[in-house]
């Protein structure tokens, strides 16, 4: 149980006239860890695409908050897995687990934690297509971080089970930029592997996206037959922005088809290996929803957009950078799209964005629009799809170097984990921020010369369980000379 003492202030004059200004506590994450270096060397590119999960937090480890980061470490090791048992420490220490990719160049990866089976599923492949059947998408299951030989980033050791081919390329059909999710396939929870598909060319544009599924918790699963769900004329700007779980029974994919920003929805009860299993956001069978008519900035293969959904509703947020280098956002309410907003306009150096949510707030992490060395975020009420963003940028770190795409994850409903890479020294770093619980104090009522009724409310516990609540009051507005505190114990929730 967390002991959380939430103060509200009441100020009394010598005449015992009480007043209480209404002011919630800080409603933004508090940076509590980092920046911590994960890997410092040759070609670190941990966050080539903001939509891929390059950082995942679990409930393992001594502090029940072990975090994993997937980093492209060098041309020799390609893609490696790192972890820390306390990402929220003042100076967290990251350790190398081992190499994931077996072939140099397979440095575009995604991972997800299976909480039920306590394993990681990692998929990976190339960032750009090449012919000669060398653009496969691979899969590994990692169930342990123990290895006697994986003690640094030069041992060239493999971690996890044997590498399995998830999407098998040919001389004319290639796959890039994989994403992985856990979702239903005809009602059975399964691994869902989705990747960009390239056809009949070398280093060509994306011509659609393909799905394959496999059972959970297997070292060598049998993958379903490949099926191309969406297809279009090949485009270098086209590709997958990202996947997100929505409610308890849906998966949403956000992508660009060379003409429009689109979204498709898969329901757990439907067949993931059928075009009829992928619908528009409103449920229209074998269709898609046009999120925006914008074009992305350039040859992105999915790197300039992000999406995040809610665990208890059909709400989805989308964010992307357009050809004018504006960052745009829009919210799907569960039944309709809201207002398309531009929180960052004409930012010539901005990279990102990456979205995360705790169910109450929406965070958008990106490179600062004014200073290329700064990693910043904006935060807003996630349930409001019409009010403009504040434009207030909160600093996560100023590394002194230009940054690459940030990759984010929200975990335990209270923590924002961010991993990113410097472009100058190719150093992968991580930073963690925690949301503070918030309260709202009201005016004092029933005021007399000897007493007053004090009023307040816990607005959000941020996933914690407060066991003490109360008021601190005195004759000094700073409470430097506190008269008394009034508290009560119990188990308190939002709105109490």
PDB file of N, CA, C and O in Angstrom, residues 76 118-119 122 151 223 229 235 276 308 319 339 362-363 374 418 455:
ATOM      1  N   UNK A  76      28.024  -5.017 -36.223  1.00  0.00           N
ATOM      2  CA  UNK A  76      28.348  -6.417 -35.943  1.00  0.00           C
ATOM      3  C   UNK A  76      27.242  -7.106 -35.150  1.00  0.00           C
ATOM      4  O   UNK A  76      26.919  -8.262 -35.382  1.00  0.00           O
ATOM      5  N   UNK A 118       4.661 -14.209 -18.810  1.00  0.00           N
ATOM      6  CA  UNK A 118       5.889 -13.552 -18.366  1.00  0.00           C
ATOM      7  C   UNK A 118       7.045 -13.778 -19.341  1.00  0.00           C
ATOM      8  O   UNK A 118       8.138 -14.226 -18.971  1.00  0.00           O
ATOM      9  N   UNK A 119       6.799 -13.472 -20.599  1.00  0.00           N
ATOM     10  CA  UNK A 119       7.825 -13.591 -21.637  1.00  0.00           C
ATOM     11  C   UNK A 119       7.741 -12.380 -22.555  1.00  0.00           C
ATOM     12  O   UNK A 119       6.721 -11.674 -22.607  1.00  0.00           O
ATOM     13  N   UNK A 122       9.644 -10.726 -29.506  1.00  0.00           N
ATOM     14  CA  UNK A 122      10.395  -9.719 -30.257  1.00  0.00           C
ATOM     15  C   UNK A 122      10.363 -10.081 -31.734  1.00  0.00           C
ATOM     16  O   UNK A 122      10.627 -11.234 -32.109  1.00  0.00           O
ATOM     17  N   UNK A 151      27.718 -11.022 -21.425  1.00  0.00           N
ATOM     18  CA  UNK A 151      28.066 -10.051 -20.400  1.00  0.00           C
ATOM     19  C   UNK A 151      28.527  -8.715 -20.954  1.00  0.00           C
ATOM     20  O   UNK A 151      28.864  -7.827 -20.214  1.00  0.00           O
ATOM     21  N   UNK A 223       3.471 -20.335 -37.768  1.00  0.00           N
ATOM     22  CA  UNK A 223       2.829 -19.100 -38.193  1.00  0.00           C
ATOM     23  C   UNK A 223       1.786 -19.382 -39.267  1.00  0.00           C
ATOM     24  O   UNK A 223       1.949 -20.284 -40.090  1.00  0.00           O
ATOM     25  N   UNK A 229      -3.507  -7.724 -46.146  1.00  0.00           N
ATOM     26  CA  UNK A 229      -4.801  -7.158 -45.758  1.00  0.00           C
ATOM     27  C   UNK A 229      -5.115  -5.923 -46.595  1.00  0.00           C
ATOM     28  O   UNK A 229      -6.231  -5.741 -47.068  1.00  0.00           O
ATOM     29  N   UNK A 235       4.587   3.187 -52.800  1.00  0.00           N
ATOM     30  CA  UNK A 235       4.942   4.573 -52.488  1.00  0.00           C
ATOM     31  C   UNK A 235       6.036   4.572 -51.435  1.00  0.00           C
ATOM     32  O   UNK A 235       5.986   3.807 -50.464  1.00  0.00           O
ATOM     33  N   UNK A 276     -11.785  -9.711 -44.149  1.00  0.00           N
ATOM     34  CA  UNK A 276     -13.046  -9.428 -43.459  1.00  0.00           C
ATOM     35  C   UNK A 276     -12.864  -9.247 -41.958  1.00  0.00           C
ATOM     36  O   UNK A 276     -13.801  -8.866 -41.264  1.00  0.00           O
ATOM     37  N   UNK A 308      -2.285   5.667 -29.978  1.00  0.00           N
ATOM     38  CA  UNK A 308      -2.448   5.055 -28.661  1.00  0.00           C
ATOM     39  C   UNK A 308      -3.930   4.951 -28.353  1.00  0.00           C
ATOM     40  O   UNK A 308      -4.715   5.850 -28.651  1.00  0.00           O
ATOM     41  N   UNK A 319      -1.346  10.732 -34.062  1.00  0.00           N
ATOM     42  CA  UNK A 319      -0.448  11.881 -34.232  1.00  0.00           C
ATOM     43  C   UNK A 319       0.484  11.596 -35.398  1.00  0.00           C
ATOM     44  O   UNK A 319       0.891  10.449 -35.620  1.00  0.00           O
ATOM     45  N   UNK A 339     -11.667  17.135 -33.753  1.00  0.00           N
ATOM     46  CA  UNK A 339     -11.016  18.213 -34.480  1.00  0.00           C
ATOM     47  C   UNK A 339      -9.552  17.884 -34.731  1.00  0.00           C
ATOM     48  O   UNK A 339      -8.831  17.490 -33.811  1.00  0.00           O
ATOM     49  N   UNK A 362      -3.022  12.567 -21.974  1.00  0.00           N
ATOM     50  CA  UNK A 362      -2.322  12.168 -23.185  1.00  0.00           C
ATOM     51  C   UNK A 362      -1.008  12.923 -23.239  1.00  0.00           C
ATOM     52  O   UNK A 362      -0.984  14.151 -23.139  1.00  0.00           O
ATOM     53  N   UNK A 363       0.103  12.192 -23.399  1.00  0.00           N
ATOM     54  CA  UNK A 363       1.410  12.806 -23.536  1.00  0.00           C
ATOM     55  C   UNK A 363       1.905  12.626 -24.957  1.00  0.00           C
ATOM     56  O   UNK A 363       1.774  11.557 -25.554  1.00  0.00           O
ATOM     57  N   UNK A 374      16.812  19.197 -27.543  1.00  0.00           N
ATOM     58  CA  UNK A 374      15.910  19.007 -26.408  1.00  0.00           C
ATOM     59  C   UNK A 374      14.822  17.988 -26.712  1.00  0.00           C
ATOM     60  O   UNK A 374      14.190  18.032 -27.763  1.00  0.00           O
ATOM     61  N   UNK A 418      10.749   6.655 -21.691  1.00  0.00           N
ATOM     62  CA  UNK A 418      11.135   7.163 -23.005  1.00  0.00           C
ATOM     63  C   UNK A 418      12.553   6.693 -23.313  1.00  0.00           C
ATOM     64  O   UNK A 418      13.446   6.783 -22.468  1.00  0.00           O
ATOM     65  N   UNK A 455     -12.953  21.769   2.241  1.00  0.00           N
ATOM     66  CA  UNK A 455     -13.458  20.957   1.130  1.00  0.00           C
ATOM     67  C   UNK A 455     -12.348  20.651   0.124  1.00  0.00           C
ATOM     68  O   UNK A 455     -11.569  21.542  -0.246  1.00  0.00           O
TER      69      UNK A 455
END
